[in-house]
Amino acid sequence: MNAKTDSTATLTIMRGEYGELTGHRFDIPFRSGASILDGLMWIRQHYDASLAFRFSCINANVCRECVMQIDGEVAYACVERLKEGTTHIAPIDTKPHIRDLVCETTPPKERWSDGEGD
Amino acid sequence: MLGRAPDYRTDVLVVGAGGAGMYAALAAAGAGAQVTVIDKNLVGRGGATIMAQMTVASALGEAQPDSWEAHLADTLQAGRGLCNEALATLVCRDGPERIREMGRWGTKWAKRGKRIAQVTAPGHDRPRCCYVDFLNTGPAVAGTLRKRVARDKSIRRVSNFAAVEVLVRDNRVFGLLGLSLDDGKLHTIQANAVVIATGGLTKLYARNSASNNMAGEGYALGALAGATLVDMEFVQFFPIGHLAPRLVGMDPIMWDPFRYKLGGRLLNGDHEEFIHRYGGQDEGTYSATRDLATYAIYQEVAAGRGTPNGGAYLSFEHIGEAGLRDAFGPVIDRLAANGIDLLKRPIEVAPIAHYHMGGLDVGVDMQTGVQGLFAAGEAVGGASGANRLSGNAITEALVFGEIAGREAASMAPTGWYSESDGAAPSAAATPTRADLPAALFELQTLMWKNVGAFRSDSGLQTALGAIRDLRDSLGRAPSPSGPYPLDVADWHELRLGTLAAEAVTLAAIHRKESRGAHQRDDFPATEPTYRRNLRLAWATDQFDLVA
């Protein structure tokens, strides 16, 4: 729905498990108006299905799941716009890290491991 | 084989924690059950309810005298002769009590003076739809329920836990197998009753207003367990979903409340009004039903009178700044941040997959044909027939949730049957497909093109074959691969989602007429002989039509 351009958006993503992070670079097509979340979903679809990040409502900014660091600022990936050139993305550093951009943001009472079953 | 003992036990297990699921959990707990509510995402933050920026229909009689019978008459009319009248009656009759209850629990319905404000939505004969300002109906309803669920000591919440299989023995539910994203592993839960409140299937379409949760998993879970599906061919396309320019931070359905409050003008690419050409009326009144407006926009685009991005214009240029501010306050600033100035130019809108009328076939106790397996909310089929009336979705979520939870709480305890392996998805010999997100995109494209708002036998047959091929291409179930494995979640979602897609396609093939949301290019007329519901049941490896 948005005009394609020939230009590129580069996302450098800090990823790994349990705090052991390394930087990975992905070049994706830049689309005017697209969100960072659109870019992350594009990467999963075209390059690497294992890239982990949280999201639910995708566009409405009501689930508040997709919080991450974008160019050093804590922000929601669904409302931050993709830009031409390089954007640095990392998990937030105020919660224990789990995998890639996913941190332990699920309330403790809502985790499977909180139950007697685990 | 399941383990010798379940990993966890509960009385009532609710699958999905949107409006219907949370209400079911509260009702089951209120009836004395120990309840567990699971959600693929976060409890109370996923699902469709929280996304709803629009209105809730209920015969409160606050704006002017009203009755549930009048609401029912409008609901049946919108359903084009196919509504399950018993279910529609529940929605209309119990709706007012649920809405007032939400008010007592803290939802701040917009008021006019001392009375709850009610507006007239398309298809209603009078002002019947309440809301929370500004564009906050869904978040307010979800927030009220989320806080209440969190305070209830009889309810355990489990987020990031996706249902994989409902466990059944001799047509009686005894639990569920699910994937915890926390550890990436499958776990079992024993339950006396399972309530499927997983929402709809609009995520299966390329243009949708769905959140991550709505890939039709609940329909497939129920069907694999032995429940019957009804009305699966009826997918509602919301006619004026946002198209362009790109808008972030807002639900694509947001123009609906703008039209309730301000009218606005729907125009084709030549800036002409056009709804009247198709038997409706616009002229800034927003009275055309969803199926008619969708049809009209498609016809204009097909005739070369679409907008640059292939839709229609929606214009509020004549409303004036004071009018816009008064109606939508801070939303006007959020639009400005997206580069949208409604005073200067129209936005582009087009149909978008929004709601599923079909679903699990249940009785007035919300129980499917499988003992102990209940459904609530959009997972239920039949209440809306061939076309849902605006505003009935949240009402239905609350009403059906309340009944399902209360009834589920009355189920007797079950045993644990470790020898069962159900339909456990493991046998395929081929390796797991690596590009699962691309497979979802393929499915969405296929459904949009061939099983969308306009259908034909050739397109539907093509889709049916391609959907089955796509499911075969998934290969065997992936092995556990550490925490938060989105690709493992994708695999299970696609296994269930392709089954839901197959059910929609097969039902659409069999309905050789056009009615409500199901429009066939090759059978354009509504046929009296098709004034009946189509039902599907899963039989070993395919869906069969059942009487």
PDB file of C-alpha atoms in Angstrom, chain B residues 49-259:
ATOM      1  CA  THR B  49     -11.735  -6.684  22.534  1.00  0.00           C
ATOM      2  CA  ILE B  50      -8.842  -4.433  23.504  1.00  0.00           C
ATOM      3  CA  MET B  51      -8.497  -3.320  19.875  1.00  0.00           C
ATOM      4  CA  ALA B  52     -12.122  -2.218  19.573  1.00  0.00           C
ATOM      5  CA  GLN B  53     -12.287   1.528  19.261  1.00  0.00           C
ATOM      6  CA  MET B  54     -15.935   1.541  18.370  1.00  0.00           C
ATOM      7  CA  THR B  55     -19.262   0.896  20.016  1.00  0.00           C
ATOM      8  CA  VAL B  56     -21.233  -1.715  21.935  1.00  0.00           C
ATOM      9  CA  ALA B  57     -24.855  -2.399  20.979  1.00  0.00           C
ATOM     10  CA  SER B  58     -27.355  -3.001  23.762  1.00  0.00           C
ATOM     11  CA  ALA B  59     -30.982  -2.038  24.325  1.00  0.00           C
ATOM     12  CA  LEU B  60     -30.312   0.099  27.399  1.00  0.00           C
ATOM     13  CA  GLY B  61     -33.060   2.544  26.455  1.00  0.00           C
ATOM     14  CA  GLU B  62     -30.985   5.484  27.705  1.00  0.00           C
ATOM     15  CA  ALA B  63     -31.102   7.672  24.589  1.00  0.00           C
ATOM     16  CA  GLN B  64     -34.690   6.758  23.767  1.00  0.00           C
ATOM     17  CA  PRO B  65     -37.070   3.917  24.651  1.00  0.00           C
ATOM     18  CA  ASP B  66     -35.802   0.550  23.414  1.00  0.00           C
ATOM     19  CA  SER B  67     -36.362  -3.162  23.938  1.00  0.00           C
ATOM     20  CA  TRP B  68     -34.237  -6.255  23.485  1.00  0.00           C
ATOM     21  CA  GLU B  69     -36.864  -7.522  21.052  1.00  0.00           C
ATOM     22  CA  ALA B  70     -36.209  -4.494  18.800  1.00  0.00           C
ATOM     23  CA  HIS B  71     -32.444  -5.147  19.019  1.00  0.00           C
ATOM     24  CA  LEU B  72     -33.104  -8.795  18.137  1.00  0.00           C
ATOM     25  CA  ALA B  73     -35.210  -7.803  15.127  1.00  0.00           C
ATOM     26  CA  ASP B  74     -32.308  -5.691  13.783  1.00  0.00           C
ATOM     27  CA  THR B  75     -29.818  -8.495  14.504  1.00  0.00           C
ATOM     28  CA  LEU B  76     -31.907 -11.077  12.634  1.00  0.00           C
ATOM     29  CA  GLN B  77     -32.441  -8.681   9.725  1.00  0.00           C
ATOM     30  CA  ALA B  78     -28.686  -8.065   9.413  1.00  0.00           C
ATOM     31  CA  GLY B  79     -28.072 -11.826   9.545  1.00  0.00           C
ATOM     32  CA  ARG B  80     -29.929 -12.316   6.254  1.00  0.00           C
ATOM     33  CA  GLY B  81     -32.146 -15.129   7.495  1.00  0.00           C
ATOM     34  CA  LEU B  82     -29.391 -17.337   8.898  1.00  0.00           C
ATOM     35  CA  CYS B  83     -29.053 -16.316  12.551  1.00  0.00           C
ATOM     36  CA  ASN B  84     -29.286 -18.964  15.240  1.00  0.00           C
ATOM     37  CA  GLU B  85     -32.211 -17.189  16.863  1.00  0.00           C
ATOM     38  CA  ALA B  86     -31.695 -18.755  20.287  1.00  0.00           C
ATOM     39  CA  LEU B  87     -28.107 -17.439  20.441  1.00  0.00           C
ATOM     40  CA  ALA B  88     -29.034 -14.020  19.012  1.00  0.00           C
ATOM     41  CA  THR B  89     -31.772 -13.774  21.649  1.00  0.00           C
ATOM     42  CA  LEU B  90     -29.215 -14.327  24.412  1.00  0.00           C
ATOM     43  CA  VAL B  91     -27.010 -11.514  23.058  1.00  0.00           C
ATOM     44  CA  CYS B  92     -29.895  -9.041  22.888  1.00  0.00           C
ATOM     45  CA  ARG B  93     -31.706 -10.096  26.078  1.00  0.00           C
ATOM     46  CA  ASP B  94     -28.685 -10.368  28.409  1.00  0.00           C
ATOM     47  CA  GLY B  95     -26.686  -7.532  26.802  1.00  0.00           C
ATOM     48  CA  PRO B  96     -28.083  -4.656  28.901  1.00  0.00           C
ATOM     49  CA  GLU B  97     -27.313  -6.417  32.206  1.00  0.00           C
ATOM     50  CA  ARG B  98     -23.727  -7.145  31.103  1.00  0.00           C
ATOM     51  CA  ILE B  99     -23.182  -3.535  29.965  1.00  0.00           C
ATOM     52  CA  ARG B 100     -24.550  -2.110  33.228  1.00  0.00           C
ATOM     53  CA  GLU B 101     -22.452  -4.626  35.174  1.00  0.00           C
ATOM     54  CA  MET B 102     -19.328  -3.409  33.349  1.00  0.00           C
ATOM     55  CA  GLY B 103     -20.353   0.121  34.365  1.00  0.00           C
ATOM     56  CA  ARG B 104     -20.605  -0.948  38.022  1.00  0.00           C
ATOM     57  CA  TRP B 105     -17.188  -2.591  37.718  1.00  0.00           C
ATOM     58  CA  GLY B 106     -15.639   0.655  36.521  1.00  0.00           C
ATOM     59  CA  THR B 107     -16.031   1.037  32.757  1.00  0.00           C
ATOM     60  CA  LYS B 108     -16.784   4.722  32.166  1.00  0.00           C
ATOM     61  CA  TRP B 109     -19.395   4.662  29.422  1.00  0.00           C
ATOM     62  CA  ALA B 110     -19.681   8.085  27.757  1.00  0.00           C
ATOM     63  CA  LYS B 111     -22.629  10.047  29.177  1.00  0.00           C
ATOM     64  CA  ARG B 112     -25.000  12.669  27.908  1.00  0.00           C
ATOM     65  CA  GLY B 113     -26.124  14.417  31.028  1.00  0.00           C
ATOM     66  CA  LYS B 114     -26.812  11.640  33.529  1.00  0.00           C
ATOM     67  CA  ARG B 115     -27.641   9.026  30.928  1.00  0.00           C
ATOM     68  CA  ILE B 116     -25.339   6.709  28.993  1.00  0.00           C
ATOM     69  CA  ALA B 117     -24.820   8.155  25.504  1.00  0.00           C
ATOM     70  CA  GLN B 118     -26.068   5.945  22.676  1.00  0.00           C
ATOM     71  CA  VAL B 119     -25.527   6.501  18.949  1.00  0.00           C
ATOM     72  CA  THR B 120     -27.141   4.935  15.906  1.00  0.00           C
ATOM     73  CA  ALA B 121     -24.867   2.504  14.095  1.00  0.00           C
ATOM     74  CA  PRO B 122     -25.658   1.125  10.616  1.00  0.00           C
ATOM     75  CA  GLY B 123     -28.431  -1.472  10.720  1.00  0.00           C
ATOM     76  CA  HIS B 124     -29.960  -0.290  14.020  1.00  0.00           C
ATOM     77  CA  ASP B 125     -33.412   1.318  14.059  1.00  0.00           C
ATOM     78  CA  ARG B 126     -32.536   3.726  16.875  1.00  0.00           C
ATOM     79  CA  PRO B 127     -29.618   4.980  19.003  1.00  0.00           C
ATOM     80  CA  ARG B 128     -28.423   1.802  20.732  1.00  0.00           C
ATOM     81  CA  CYS B 129     -24.631   1.834  20.765  1.00  0.00           C
ATOM     82  CA  CYS B 130     -22.636   3.015  23.772  1.00  0.00           C
ATOM     83  CA  TYR B 131     -18.904   3.768  23.872  1.00  0.00           C
ATOM     84  CA  VAL B 132     -16.011   5.124  25.938  1.00  0.00           C
ATOM     85  CA  ASP B 133     -14.274   8.321  24.797  1.00  0.00           C
ATOM     86  CA  PHE B 134     -12.036   8.879  22.954  1.00  0.00           C
ATOM     87  CA  LEU B 135     -11.799   5.754  20.797  1.00  0.00           C
ATOM     88  CA  ASN B 136     -11.303   3.915  24.064  1.00  0.00           C
ATOM     89  CA  THR B 137     -14.162   1.399  24.275  1.00  0.00           C
ATOM     90  CA  GLY B 138     -12.105  -1.773  23.905  1.00  0.00           C
ATOM     91  CA  PRO B 139      -9.165  -0.743  26.095  1.00  0.00           C
ATOM     92  CA  ALA B 140     -11.613   0.374  28.826  1.00  0.00           C
ATOM     93  CA  VAL B 141     -13.593  -2.892  28.720  1.00  0.00           C
ATOM     94  CA  ALA B 142     -10.426  -5.015  28.622  1.00  0.00           C
ATOM     95  CA  GLY B 143      -8.867  -2.964  31.439  1.00  0.00           C
ATOM     96  CA  THR B 144     -11.924  -3.401  33.678  1.00  0.00           C
ATOM     97  CA  LEU B 145     -11.926  -7.166  33.154  1.00  0.00           C
ATOM     98  CA  ARG B 146      -8.143  -7.506  33.463  1.00  0.00           C
ATOM     99  CA  LYS B 147      -8.104  -5.825  36.893  1.00  0.00           C
ATOM    100  CA  ARG B 148     -11.036  -7.910  38.100  1.00  0.00           C
ATOM    101  CA  VAL B 149      -9.455 -11.160  36.900  1.00  0.00           C
ATOM    102  CA  ALA B 150      -6.144 -10.226  38.569  1.00  0.00           C
ATOM    103  CA  ARG B 151      -7.908  -9.633  41.905  1.00  0.00           C
ATOM    104  CA  ASP B 152      -9.800 -12.939  41.853  1.00  0.00           C
ATOM    105  CA  LYS B 153      -7.897 -15.493  43.929  1.00  0.00           C
ATOM    106  CA  SER B 154      -9.702 -18.404  42.225  1.00  0.00           C
ATOM    107  CA  ILE B 155      -8.228 -17.499  38.824  1.00  0.00           C
ATOM    108  CA  ARG B 156      -4.704 -18.397  37.742  1.00  0.00           C
ATOM    109  CA  ARG B 157      -3.400 -16.472  34.743  1.00  0.00           C
ATOM    110  CA  VAL B 158      -0.867 -17.987  32.335  1.00  0.00           C
ATOM    111  CA  SER B 159       0.462 -15.714  29.604  1.00  0.00           C
ATOM    112  CA  ASN B 160       2.549 -16.767  26.575  1.00  0.00           C
ATOM    113  CA  PHE B 161       0.881 -20.190  26.550  1.00  0.00           C
ATOM    114  CA  ALA B 162      -0.631 -21.363  23.240  1.00  0.00           C
ATOM    115  CA  ALA B 163      -3.185 -24.175  23.000  1.00  0.00           C
ATOM    116  CA  VAL B 164      -2.049 -27.020  20.744  1.00  0.00           C
ATOM    117  CA  GLU B 165      -4.669 -29.702  21.317  1.00  0.00           C
ATOM    118  CA  VAL B 166      -7.844 -30.212  23.339  1.00  0.00           C
ATOM    119  CA  LEU B 167      -7.649 -33.613  25.058  1.00  0.00           C
ATOM    120  CA  VAL B 168     -10.759 -35.741  24.617  1.00  0.00           C
ATOM    121  CA  ARG B 169     -11.718 -39.311  25.485  1.00  0.00           C
ATOM    122  CA  ASP B 170     -15.066 -40.838  24.513  1.00  0.00           C
ATOM    123  CA  ASN B 171     -16.403 -37.415  23.473  1.00  0.00           C
ATOM    124  CA  ARG B 172     -15.551 -35.970  26.906  1.00  0.00           C
ATOM    125  CA  VAL B 173     -12.923 -33.263  27.447  1.00  0.00           C
ATOM    126  CA  PHE B 174     -10.266 -33.950  30.055  1.00  0.00           C
ATOM    127  CA  GLY B 175      -7.633 -31.322  29.431  1.00  0.00           C
ATOM    128  CA  LEU B 176      -5.343 -29.547  27.049  1.00  0.00           C
ATOM    129  CA  LEU B 177      -1.877 -29.725  25.561  1.00  0.00           C
ATOM    130  CA  GLY B 178      -0.180 -26.366  25.116  1.00  0.00           C
ATOM    131  CA  LEU B 179       3.098 -24.673  24.211  1.00  0.00           C
ATOM    132  CA  SER B 180       4.702 -22.430  26.807  1.00  0.00           C
ATOM    133  CA  LEU B 181       6.809 -19.770  25.148  1.00  0.00           C
ATOM    134  CA  ASP B 182       8.587 -19.258  28.474  1.00  0.00           C
ATOM    135  CA  ASP B 183      10.482 -22.542  28.046  1.00  0.00           C
ATOM    136  CA  GLY B 184       9.546 -23.506  24.482  1.00  0.00           C
ATOM    137  CA  LYS B 185       8.101 -26.846  25.624  1.00  0.00           C
ATOM    138  CA  LEU B 186       4.739 -28.623  25.472  1.00  0.00           C
ATOM    139  CA  HIS B 187       2.848 -29.041  28.756  1.00  0.00           C
ATOM    140  CA  THR B 188      -0.382 -30.735  29.800  1.00  0.00           C
ATOM    141  CA  ILE B 189      -3.232 -29.340  31.882  1.00  0.00           C
ATOM    142  CA  GLN B 190      -6.056 -31.505  33.212  1.00  0.00           C
ATOM    143  CA  ALA B 191      -9.458 -29.784  33.358  1.00  0.00           C
ATOM    144  CA  ASN B 192     -13.121 -30.691  33.941  1.00  0.00           C
ATOM    145  CA  ALA B 193     -14.124 -28.238  31.234  1.00  0.00           C
ATOM    146  CA  VAL B 194     -12.382 -26.226  28.518  1.00  0.00           C
ATOM    147  CA  VAL B 195     -13.786 -22.913  27.248  1.00  0.00           C
ATOM    148  CA  ILE B 196     -12.528 -21.894  23.810  1.00  0.00           C
ATOM    149  CA  ALA B 197     -12.417 -18.097  23.719  1.00  0.00           C
ATOM    150  CA  THR B 198      -9.728 -17.642  21.113  1.00  0.00           C
ATOM    151  CA  GLY B 199     -11.503 -15.063  18.945  1.00  0.00           C
ATOM    152  CA  GLY B 200     -11.759 -15.259  15.178  1.00  0.00           C
ATOM    153  CA  LEU B 201      -9.655 -15.990  12.123  1.00  0.00           C
ATOM    154  CA  THR B 202      -9.073 -12.680  10.367  1.00  0.00           C
ATOM    155  CA  LYS B 203      -5.308 -13.050  10.693  1.00  0.00           C
ATOM    156  CA  LEU B 204      -5.627 -15.564   7.848  1.00  0.00           C
ATOM    157  CA  TYR B 205      -6.258 -12.637   5.438  1.00  0.00           C
ATOM    158  CA  ALA B 206      -3.661 -10.315   3.923  1.00  0.00           C
ATOM    159  CA  ARG B 207      -5.561  -7.162   4.897  1.00  0.00           C
ATOM    160  CA  ASN B 208      -6.861  -7.618   8.424  1.00  0.00           C
ATOM    161  CA  SER B 209      -7.591  -5.820  11.654  1.00  0.00           C
ATOM    162  CA  ALA B 210      -6.455  -8.797  13.733  1.00  0.00           C
ATOM    163  CA  SER B 211      -3.922  -8.948  16.490  1.00  0.00           C
ATOM    164  CA  ASN B 212      -1.386 -11.771  16.638  1.00  0.00           C
ATOM    165  CA  ASN B 213      -3.931 -14.060  18.310  1.00  0.00           C
ATOM    166  CA  MET B 214      -6.591 -14.510  15.668  1.00  0.00           C
ATOM    167  CA  ALA B 215      -5.518 -17.214  13.231  1.00  0.00           C
ATOM    168  CA  GLY B 216      -8.598 -19.382  13.690  1.00  0.00           C
ATOM    169  CA  GLU B 217      -6.894 -21.776  16.104  1.00  0.00           C
ATOM    170  CA  GLY B 218      -9.988 -22.156  18.289  1.00  0.00           C
ATOM    171  CA  TYR B 219     -12.141 -23.430  15.432  1.00  0.00           C
ATOM    172  CA  ALA B 220      -9.547 -26.038  14.530  1.00  0.00           C
ATOM    173  CA  LEU B 221      -8.950 -27.062  18.150  1.00  0.00           C
ATOM    174  CA  GLY B 222     -12.696 -27.594  18.568  1.00  0.00           C
ATOM    175  CA  ALA B 223     -13.144 -29.418  15.271  1.00  0.00           C
ATOM    176  CA  LEU B 224     -10.201 -31.771  15.925  1.00  0.00           C
ATOM    177  CA  ALA B 225     -11.747 -32.550  19.321  1.00  0.00           C
ATOM    178  CA  GLY B 226     -14.988 -33.556  17.594  1.00  0.00           C
ATOM    179  CA  ALA B 227     -17.079 -30.362  17.706  1.00  0.00           C
ATOM    180  CA  THR B 228     -19.117 -29.169  14.722  1.00  0.00           C
ATOM    181  CA  LEU B 229     -18.448 -25.883  12.899  1.00  0.00           C
ATOM    182  CA  VAL B 230     -21.281 -23.751  11.520  1.00  0.00           C
ATOM    183  CA  ASP B 231     -21.506 -20.813   9.062  1.00  0.00           C
ATOM    184  CA  MET B 232     -17.751 -20.933   8.350  1.00  0.00           C
ATOM    185  CA  GLU B 233     -18.184 -19.272   4.926  1.00  0.00           C
ATOM    186  CA  PHE B 234     -19.198 -15.958   6.478  1.00  0.00           C
ATOM    187  CA  VAL B 235     -16.200 -13.684   7.059  1.00  0.00           C
ATOM    188  CA  GLN B 236     -17.098 -10.052   7.658  1.00  0.00           C
ATOM    189  CA  PHE B 237     -15.131  -7.460   5.727  1.00  0.00           C
ATOM    190  CA  PHE B 238     -15.268  -4.033   7.348  1.00  0.00           C
ATOM    191  CA  PRO B 239     -15.760  -1.671   4.418  1.00  0.00           C
ATOM    192  CA  ILE B 240     -13.797   1.378   5.510  1.00  0.00           C
ATOM    193  CA  GLY B 241     -10.604  -0.008   7.058  1.00  0.00           C
ATOM    194  CA  HIS B 242      -7.728   2.452   6.880  1.00  0.00           C
ATOM    195  CA  LEU B 243      -5.724   2.141   3.653  1.00  0.00           C
ATOM    196  CA  ALA B 244      -3.499   5.207   3.197  1.00  0.00           C
ATOM    197  CA  PRO B 245      -1.452   7.100   4.160  1.00  0.00           C
ATOM    198  CA  ARG B 246       0.298   4.626   6.510  1.00  0.00           C
ATOM    199  CA  LEU B 247      -0.981   5.110  10.028  1.00  0.00           C
ATOM    200  CA  VAL B 248       0.788   3.756  13.128  1.00  0.00           C
ATOM    201  CA  GLY B 249      -0.393   3.538  16.718  1.00  0.00           C
ATOM    202  CA  MET B 250      -4.067   3.255  15.782  1.00  0.00           C
ATOM    203  CA  ASP B 251      -6.399   0.447  14.865  1.00  0.00           C
ATOM    204  CA  PRO B 252      -7.312   0.400  11.151  1.00  0.00           C
ATOM    205  CA  ILE B 253     -11.008   0.242  12.096  1.00  0.00           C
ATOM    206  CA  MET B 254     -10.857   3.669  13.744  1.00  0.00           C
ATOM    207  CA  TRP B 255     -12.875   5.498  11.060  1.00  0.00           C
ATOM    208  CA  ASP B 256     -16.039   3.783  12.207  1.00  0.00           C
ATOM    209  CA  PRO B 257     -16.556   5.997  15.302  1.00  0.00           C
ATOM    210  CA  PHE B 258     -15.644   9.022  13.218  1.00  0.00           C
ATOM    211  CA  ARG B 259     -18.556   8.206  10.974  1.00  0.00           C
TER     212      ARG B 259
END
